[in-house]
């Protein structure tokens, strides 16, 4: 176990993308902290141009899973199947009991970055609470189809917002090892 100087750094260094979840739901208390941390993320010009749709309805999560898989590029299917233990009925959300859809103001040029900051805050907050997470970028696929407006309405996305990310939260049923970090990604100019 590495000795980190504080709990914040420990959460950053130990957070991993978890791809297998127990069925137990995240507690309301933990979920509130996670969402509040997302709402307190920095944003360009203090726009706070995000909207979070918190989904704990298993049928709606299954519906989203089906719609995303229908629009998944063929070359990605085997990759997701492999990451789900080879299951033919694989879940894009890895059977997580809570999915948060993060949408941004379609008119704000910084919305994607701003929503990304909120996502990271939520994932780190979850880690600090013992709740696992994984960010699902492919969730936006269903909002690139001819039925995008219909799907957005079904999921409570406000008019003028576009879904950008989904984040799964739950109690992990596995603990992935940290992959090796890629070197040569930092330059210092002094």
Coordinates of N, CA and C in Angstrom, one line a residue:
X1 N 0.8 -1.2 0.0 CA 0.0 0.0 0.0 C 0.9 1.2 0.0
X2 N 0.6 2.1 -0.9 CA 1.3 3.4 -1.0 C 0.9 4.4 0.1
X3 N 1.8 5.1 0.6 CA 1.5 6.1 1.6 C 1.3 7.4 0.9
X4 N 0.1 7.9 0.9 CA -0.2 9.2 0.2 C -0.3 10.3 1.3
X5 N 0.0 11.5 0.9 CA 0.0 12.6 1.9 C -1.4 13.0 2.5
X6 N -2.4 12.6 1.7 CA -3.8 12.9 2.3 C -4.8 12.1 1.5
X7 N -6.1 12.2 2.0 CA -7.1 11.3 1.4 C -7.5 11.8 0.0
X8 N -7.4 13.1 -0.3 CA -7.8 13.5 -1.6 C -6.8 12.9 -2.7
X9 N -5.5 12.9 -2.4 CA -4.6 12.3 -3.3 C -4.8 10.8 -3.4
X10 N -5.1 10.2 -2.2 CA -5.3 8.7 -2.2 C -6.5 8.4 -3.2
X11 N -7.6 9.2 -3.1 CA -8.8 9.0 -4.0 C -8.4 9.1 -5.4
X12 N -7.6 10.1 -5.7 CA -7.2 10.3 -7.1 C -6.3 9.1 -7.6
X13 N -5.4 8.7 -6.8 CA -4.4 7.7 -7.2 C -5.0 6.3 -7.2
X14 N -6.1 6.1 -6.4 CA -6.6 4.7 -6.3 C -7.9 4.5 -7.1
X15 N -8.5 5.6 -7.7 CA -9.7 5.4 -8.4 C -9.5 4.6 -9.7
X16 N -10.3 3.7 -10.0 CA -10.2 2.8 -11.2 C -11.6 2.7 -11.8
X17 N -11.6 2.4 -13.1 CA -12.9 2.2 -13.8 C -13.3 0.7 -13.5
X18 N -14.4 0.6 -12.8 CA -14.9 -0.7 -12.4 C -16.0 -1.2 -13.4
X19 N -15.8 -2.5 -13.9 CA -16.6 -3.0 -14.9 C -17.5 -4.2 -14.4
X20 N -17.7 -4.3 -13.1 CA -18.6 -5.3 -12.6 C -19.1 -4.8 -11.3
X21 N -20.4 -4.8 -11.1 CA -21.1 -4.3 -9.9 C -22.0 -5.2 -9.2
X22 N -22.0 -5.1 -7.9 CA -23.0 -5.8 -7.1 C -24.4 -5.2 -7.3
X23 N -25.5 -5.9 -7.1 CA -26.8 -5.3 -7.4 C -27.2 -4.3 -6.3
X24 N -26.6 -4.2 -5.2 CA -27.0 -3.3 -4.1 C -26.9 -1.8 -4.6
X25 N -28.0 -1.1 -4.3 CA -28.1 0.3 -4.7 C -27.2 1.2 -3.9
X26 N -26.7 2.3 -4.5 CA -26.0 3.3 -3.8 C -27.0 4.0 -2.8
X27 N -26.5 4.3 -1.6 CA -27.4 4.9 -0.6 C -27.7 6.3 -1.0
X28 N -28.9 6.8 -0.6 CA -29.3 8.2 -0.9 C -28.3 9.2 -0.4
X29 N -27.8 8.9 0.8 CA -26.8 9.8 1.4 C -25.5 9.9 0.6
X30 N -25.0 8.8 0.1 CA -23.8 8.8 -0.7 C -24.1 9.4 -2.0
X31 N -25.3 9.1 -2.6 CA -25.6 9.7 -3.9 C -25.7 11.2 -3.8
X32 N -26.3 11.7 -2.8 CA -26.4 13.2 -2.6 C -25.0 13.8 -2.6
X33 N -24.1 13.2 -1.8 CA -22.7 13.8 -1.7 C -22.1 13.7 -3.1
X34 N -22.2 12.6 -3.9 CA -21.6 12.5 -5.2 C -22.2 13.6 -6.1
X35 N -23.5 13.8 -6.1 CA -24.1 14.8 -7.0 C -23.7 16.2 -6.6
X36 N -23.7 16.4 -5.3 CA -23.3 17.8 -4.8 C -21.9 18.1 -5.2
X37 N -21.0 17.1 -5.2 CA -19.6 17.3 -5.6 C -19.6 17.7 -7.1
X38 N -20.4 17.0 -7.9 CA -20.5 17.3 -9.4 C -21.0 18.8 -9.6
X39 N -22.0 19.1 -8.8 CA -22.6 20.5 -8.9 C -21.6 21.6 -8.5
X40 N -20.6 21.2 -7.7 CA -19.6 22.2 -7.2 C -18.3 22.1 -8.0
X41 N -18.3 21.5 -9.2 CA -17.2 21.5 -10.1 C -16.9 22.9 -10.6
X42 N -15.7 23.2 -11.0 CA -15.4 24.5 -11.7 C -16.0 24.5 -13.1
X43 N -16.3 25.6 -13.6 CA -16.8 25.8 -15.0 C -16.4 27.1 -15.5
X44 N -16.1 27.1 -16.8 CA -15.7 28.3 -17.5 C -16.7 29.4 -17.3
X45 N -16.2 30.6 -16.9 CA -17.1 31.8 -16.6 C -18.2 31.5 -15.6
X46 N -18.0 30.5 -14.8 CA -19.0 30.0 -13.8 C -20.3 29.7 -14.4
X47 N -20.3 29.1 -15.6 CA -21.5 28.9 -16.4 C -22.4 27.8 -15.7
X48 N -21.8 26.9 -15.0 CA -22.5 25.8 -14.4 C -23.6 25.2 -15.4
X49 N -23.1 25.0 -16.6 CA -24.0 24.7 -17.7 C -24.3 23.2 -17.9
X50 N -24.5 22.5 -16.8 CA -24.8 21.1 -16.8 C -26.1 20.7 -16.3
X51 N -26.6 19.5 -16.6 CA -27.8 19.0 -16.0 C -27.5 17.5 -15.8
X52 N -27.9 17.0 -14.6 CA -27.7 15.6 -14.3 C -29.0 14.9 -14.2
X53 N -29.1 13.8 -14.9 CA -30.3 12.9 -14.9 C -29.8 11.7 -14.1
X54 N -30.3 11.5 -12.9 CA -30.0 10.4 -12.1 C -31.0 9.2 -12.3
X55 N -30.5 8.1 -12.8 CA -31.3 7.0 -13.2 C -31.0 5.8 -12.3
X56 N -32.0 5.4 -11.5 CA -31.9 4.1 -10.7 C -33.0 3.1 -11.1
X57 N -33.8 3.4 -12.1 CA -34.8 2.6 -12.6 C -34.2 1.5 -13.5
X58 N -34.2 0.3 -13.1 CA -33.5 -0.8 -13.8 C -34.0 -0.9 -15.3
X59 N -35.4 -0.8 -15.4 CA -36.0 -0.9 -16.8 C -35.5 0.2 -17.7
X60 N -35.3 1.4 -17.2 CA -34.9 2.5 -18.0 C -33.4 2.3 -18.3
X61 N -32.6 1.8 -17.4 CA -31.2 1.6 -17.7 C -31.1 0.5 -18.7
X62 N -31.9 -0.6 -18.7 CA -31.9 -1.6 -19.7 C -32.3 -1.0 -21.0
X63 N -33.3 -0.2 -21.1 CA -33.7 0.5 -22.3 C -32.6 1.3 -22.9
X64 N -31.9 2.1 -22.1 CA -30.7 2.8 -22.6 C -29.7 1.9 -23.1
X65 N -29.4 0.8 -22.4 CA -28.4 -0.2 -22.8 C -28.8 -0.7 -24.2
X66 N -30.0 -1.1 -24.4 CA -30.5 -1.6 -25.7 C -30.3 -0.6 -26.8
X67 N -30.7 0.6 -26.6 CA -30.6 1.7 -27.6 C -29.1 2.0 -28.0
X68 N -28.3 2.0 -27.0 CA -26.8 2.3 -27.2 C -26.3 1.1 -28.1
X69 N -26.6 -0.1 -27.7 CA -26.0 -1.3 -28.4 C -26.5 -1.3 -29.9
X70 N -27.8 -0.8 -30.1 CA -28.3 -0.8 -31.5 C -27.5 0.2 -32.3
X71 N -26.9 1.2 -31.7 CA -26.1 2.2 -32.4 C -24.6 2.1 -32.2
X72 N -24.2 1.0 -31.6 CA -22.7 0.8 -31.3 C -22.0 0.4 -32.7
X73 N -20.9 1.1 -33.0 CA -20.2 0.7 -34.2 C -19.8 -0.8 -34.1
X74 N -19.9 -1.5 -35.2 CA -19.7 -2.9 -35.2 C -18.3 -3.3 -34.7
X75 N -17.3 -2.5 -34.9 CA -16.0 -2.8 -34.5 C -15.9 -2.7 -32.9
X76 N -16.8 -2.1 -32.3 CA -16.8 -1.9 -30.8 C -17.5 -3.0 -30.1
X77 N -18.4 -3.8 -30.8 CA -19.2 -4.8 -30.1 C -18.3 -5.8 -29.4
X78 N -17.3 -6.4 -30.1 CA -16.5 -7.4 -29.5 C -15.7 -6.9 -28.3
X79 N -15.3 -5.7 -28.4 CA -14.5 -5.0 -27.3 C -15.4 -4.9 -26.0
X80 N -16.6 -4.5 -26.1 CA -17.5 -4.4 -25.0 C -17.9 -5.7 -24.5
X81 N -18.1 -6.7 -25.4 CA -18.5 -8.0 -25.0 C -17.3 -8.6 -24.2
X82 N -16.1 -8.5 -24.6 CA -14.9 -9.0 -23.9 C -14.8 -8.3 -22.5
X83 N -15.1 -7.0 -22.4 CA -15.0 -6.3 -21.1 C -16.2 -6.7 -20.2
X84 N -17.1 -7.4 -20.7 CA -18.2 -7.9 -19.9 C -18.1 -9.4 -19.7
X85 N -16.9 -10.0 -19.7 CA -16.7 -11.4 -19.5 C -17.2 -12.3 -20.6
X86 N -17.3 -11.8 -21.8 CA -17.7 -12.5 -23.0 C -19.2 -12.7 -23.1
X87 N -20.0 -12.1 -22.3 CA -21.4 -12.2 -22.3 C -22.0 -11.7 -23.6
X88 N -22.9 -12.5 -24.2 CA -23.6 -12.1 -25.4 C -24.6 -10.9 -25.0
X89 N -25.2 -11.0 -23.8 CA -26.1 -10.0 -23.3 C -25.4 -8.9 -22.6
X90 N -24.2 -8.5 -23.0 CA -23.4 -7.6 -22.2 C -24.1 -6.3 -22.0
X91 N -23.8 -5.7 -20.9 CA -24.3 -4.4 -20.4 C -23.3 -3.3 -20.7
X92 N -23.7 -2.2 -21.4 CA -22.9 -1.1 -21.6 C -22.6 -0.4 -20.3
X93 N -23.5 -0.6 -19.3 CA -23.4 0.0 -18.0 C -22.8 -1.0 -16.9
X94 N -22.4 -2.2 -17.4 CA -21.7 -3.2 -16.5 C -22.6 -3.5 -15.3
X95 N -23.9 -3.5 -15.5 CA -24.9 -3.9 -14.5 C -24.8 -3.0 -13.2
X96 N -24.3 -1.8 -13.4 CA -24.3 -0.8 -12.3 C -25.8 -0.4 -11.9
X97 N -26.1 -0.3 -10.7 CA -27.5 0.1 -10.3 C -27.9 1.5 -10.4
X98 N -26.9 2.4 -10.6 CA -27.1 3.8 -10.8 C -26.4 4.3 -12.0
X99 N -27.0 5.1 -12.8 CA -26.4 5.7 -14.0 C -26.8 7.2 -14.0
X100 N -25.8 8.0 -14.1 CA -26.1 9.5 -14.1 C -25.7 10.0 -15.5
X101 N -26.7 10.5 -16.2 CA -26.5 11.1 -17.5 C -26.2 12.6 -17.4
X102 N -25.0 13.0 -17.9 CA -24.6 14.4 -17.8 C -24.8 15.1 -19.1
X103 N -25.6 16.1 -19.1 CA -25.9 16.9 -20.3 C -25.4 18.3 -20.2
X104 N -25.0 18.9 -21.3 CA -24.5 20.3 -21.2 C -25.3 21.2 -22.2
X105 N -25.3 22.5 -21.9 CA -26.0 23.5 -22.7 C -25.4 23.5 -24.1
X106 N -26.2 23.1 -25.0 CA -25.7 23.0 -26.4 C -25.2 24.3 -27.0
X107 N -25.5 25.4 -26.4 CA -25.0 26.7 -27.0 C -23.7 27.2 -26.4
X108 N -23.3 26.5 -25.3 CA -22.0 26.9 -24.6 C -20.8 26.2 -25.2
X109 N -19.9 26.9 -25.7 CA -18.7 26.2 -26.4 C -17.8 25.5 -25.4
X110 N -18.0 25.8 -24.1 CA -17.1 25.1 -23.1 C -17.9 24.0 -22.3
X111 N -19.1 23.7 -22.7 CA -19.9 22.8 -22.0 C -19.3 21.4 -21.8
X112 N -18.6 20.9 -22.9 CA -18.1 19.6 -22.8 C -17.0 19.5 -21.7
X113 N -16.1 20.5 -21.7 CA -15.1 20.6 -20.7 C -15.7 20.7 -19.3
X114 N -16.7 21.6 -19.2 CA -17.3 21.9 -17.9 C -18.0 20.6 -17.3
X115 N -18.7 19.9 -18.2 CA -19.3 18.7 -17.8 C -18.3 17.6 -17.4
X116 N -17.2 17.6 -18.1 CA -16.1 16.7 -17.8 C -15.5 17.0 -16.4
X117 N -15.4 18.2 -16.0 CA -15.0 18.5 -14.6 C -16.0 18.0 -13.6
X118 N -17.2 18.2 -13.9 CA -18.3 17.7 -13.0 C -18.2 16.1 -12.9
X119 N -18.0 15.5 -14.0 CA -17.9 14.0 -14.0 C -16.7 13.6 -13.1
X120 N -15.5 14.2 -13.3 CA -14.4 13.8 -12.5 C -14.6 14.1 -11.0
X121 N -15.2 15.2 -10.7 CA -15.5 15.5 -9.3 C -16.4 14.3 -8.7
X122 N -17.4 13.9 -9.5 CA -18.3 12.9 -9.0 C -17.6 11.6 -8.8
X123 N -16.7 11.2 -9.7 CA -16.0 9.9 -9.7 C -15.0 9.9 -8.5
X124 N -14.4 11.1 -8.2 CA -13.5 11.1 -7.1 C -14.2 11.1 -5.8
X125 N -15.4 11.8 -5.7 CA -16.2 11.8 -4.5 C -16.7 10.4 -4.2
X126 N -17.1 9.7 -5.3 CA -17.5 8.3 -5.1 C -16.4 7.4 -4.6
X127 N -15.2 7.6 -5.1 CA -14.1 6.8 -4.7 C -13.8 7.0 -3.2
X128 N -13.9 8.3 -2.8 CA -13.7 8.6 -1.3 C -14.7 8.0 -0.4
X129 N -15.9 7.7 -1.0 CA -17.0 7.1 -0.2 C -17.0 5.6 -0.3
X130 N -16.1 5.0 -1.0 CA -16.2 3.5 -1.2 C -17.1 3.1 -2.3
X131 N -17.6 4.0 -3.1 CA -18.5 3.7 -4.3 C -17.7 3.7 -5.5
X132 N -17.8 2.7 -6.3 CA -17.1 2.5 -7.6 C -17.8 3.3 -8.7
X133 N -17.0 3.5 -9.8 CA -17.6 4.2 -10.9 C -16.9 3.9 -12.2
X134 N -17.6 4.2 -13.3 CA -16.9 4.1 -14.7 C -17.7 5.2 -15.5
X135 N -16.9 5.8 -16.4 CA -17.4 6.8 -17.3 C -17.7 6.2 -18.6
X136 N -18.9 6.4 -19.1 CA -19.3 5.7 -20.4 C -19.6 6.8 -21.4
X137 N -18.6 7.0 -22.3 CA -18.7 8.0 -23.3 C -19.6 7.6 -24.5
X138 N -19.8 6.3 -24.7 CA -20.6 5.7 -25.7 C -22.1 6.0 -25.5
X139 N -22.5 6.4 -24.3 CA -23.9 6.7 -24.1 C -24.4 7.8 -25.0
X140 N -23.5 8.7 -25.4 CA -24.0 9.8 -26.3 C -24.4 9.3 -27.7
X141 N -24.1 8.0 -28.0 CA -24.5 7.5 -29.3 C -25.9 7.6 -29.6
X142 N -26.8 7.3 -28.6 CA -28.2 7.3 -28.9 C -28.7 8.8 -29.2
X143 N -27.9 9.7 -28.9 CA -28.3 11.1 -29.1 C -27.8 11.7 -30.4
X144 N -27.2 10.8 -31.3 CA -26.8 11.2 -32.6 C -27.7 10.6 -33.7
X145 N -28.8 10.0 -33.3 CA -29.7 9.3 -34.2 C -30.9 10.2 -34.5
X146 N -31.7 9.8 -35.4 CA -32.9 10.6 -35.8 C -33.9 10.6 -34.7
X147 N -33.7 9.8 -33.7 CA -34.6 9.8 -32.5 C -34.0 10.5 -31.3
X148 N -33.0 11.3 -31.5 CA -32.3 11.9 -30.4 C -33.2 12.7 -29.5
X149 N -34.1 13.5 -30.1 CA -35.0 14.4 -29.3 C -36.0 13.5 -28.5
X150 N -36.5 12.5 -29.1 CA -37.4 11.6 -28.4 C -36.7 10.9 -27.2
X151 N -35.5 10.4 -27.4 CA -34.7 9.8 -26.3 C -34.4 10.8 -25.2
X152 N -34.0 12.0 -25.6 CA -33.6 13.0 -24.6 C -34.9 13.3 -23.8
X153 N -36.0 13.4 -24.4 CA -37.2 13.7 -23.6 C -37.6 12.6 -22.7
X154 N -37.4 11.3 -23.2 CA -37.7 10.2 -22.3 C -36.8 10.2 -21.1
X155 N -35.6 10.7 -21.2 CA -34.6 10.7 -20.1 C -34.6 12.0 -19.3
X156 N -35.5 12.9 -19.6 CA -35.6 14.1 -18.8 C -34.5 15.2 -19.1
X157 N -33.9 15.1 -20.3 CA -32.9 16.1 -20.6 C -33.6 17.4 -21.0
X158 N -33.3 18.5 -20.4 CA -33.9 19.8 -20.7 C -33.7 20.2 -22.2
X159 N -34.7 20.9 -22.7 CA -34.5 21.5 -24.1 C -33.3 22.3 -24.1
X160 N -32.5 22.2 -25.2 CA -31.3 23.0 -25.4 C -30.1 22.4 -24.8
X161 N -30.2 21.2 -24.2 CA -29.1 20.5 -23.6 C -28.8 19.3 -24.5
X162 N -27.5 18.9 -24.5 CA -27.2 17.6 -25.2 C -26.4 16.7 -24.3
X163 N -26.8 15.4 -24.2 CA -26.1 14.5 -23.4 C -24.7 14.2 -23.8
X164 N -23.8 14.2 -22.9 CA -22.4 14.1 -23.2 C -21.7 12.9 -22.6
X165 N -22.1 12.6 -21.4 CA -21.4 11.5 -20.7 C -22.5 10.7 -19.8
X166 N -22.2 9.5 -19.6 CA -22.9 8.7 -18.5 C -21.9 8.2 -17.6
X167 N -22.2 8.2 -16.3 CA -21.3 7.7 -15.3 C -22.1 6.6 -14.5
X168 N -21.5 5.5 -14.4 CA -22.1 4.4 -13.6 C -21.6 4.4 -12.1
X169 N -22.5 4.2 -11.2 CA -22.1 4.2 -9.8 C -22.6 3.0 -9.1
X170 N -21.9 2.4 -8.2 CA -22.3 1.2 -7.5 C -21.2 0.7 -6.7
X171 N -21.4 -0.5 -6.1 CA -20.4 -1.1 -5.3 C -19.7 -2.2 -6.1
X172 N -18.5 -2.0 -6.4 CA -17.7 -2.9 -7.3 C -17.7 -4.3 -6.8
X173 N -17.8 -5.2 -7.8 CA -17.7 -6.6 -7.6 C -16.3 -7.1 -8.1
X174 N -15.4 -6.2 -8.3 CA -14.1 -6.5 -8.7 C -13.2 -5.3 -8.5
X175 N -11.9 -5.5 -8.4 CA -11.0 -4.4 -8.2 C -9.9 -4.5 -9.2
X176 N -10.0 -3.7 -10.3 CA -9.0 -3.8 -11.3 C -7.6 -3.2 -10.9
X177 N -6.6 -3.8 -11.4 CA -5.3 -3.4 -11.2 C -5.0 -2.1 -12.0
X178 N -4.2 -1.3 -11.5 CA -3.9 0.0 -12.2 C -3.0 -0.4 -13.4
X179 N -3.4 0.1 -14.6 CA -2.5 -0.1 -15.8 C -1.3 0.7 -15.7
X180 N -0.2 0.3 -16.3 CA 1.0 1.1 -16.3 C 0.7 2.4 -16.9
X181 N 1.3 3.5 -16.3 CA 1.2 4.8 -16.9 C 2.1 5.0 -18.1
X182 N 1.7 5.7 -19.1 CA 2.5 5.9 -20.3 C 3.4 7.1 -20.0
X183 N 4.7 6.8 -20.2 CA 5.7 7.8 -19.9 C 5.8 8.9 -21.0
X184 N 6.6 9.9 -20.7 CA 6.9 10.9 -21.7 C 5.8 11.8 -22.0
X185 N 4.8 12.0 -21.1 CA 3.7 12.8 -21.3 C 3.8 14.2 -20.6
X186 N 4.9 14.5 -20.0 CA 5.1 15.7 -19.3 C 6.4 16.4 -19.7
X187 N 6.3 17.7 -20.0 CA 7.5 18.5 -20.3 C 7.6 19.6 -19.3
X188 N 8.8 19.9 -18.8 CA 8.9 21.0 -17.8 C 9.8 22.1 -18.5
X189 N 9.3 23.3 -18.4 CA 10.1 24.4 -19.0 C 10.3 25.4 -17.8
X190 N 11.6 25.5 -17.4 CA 11.9 26.3 -16.3 C 12.8 27.5 -16.6

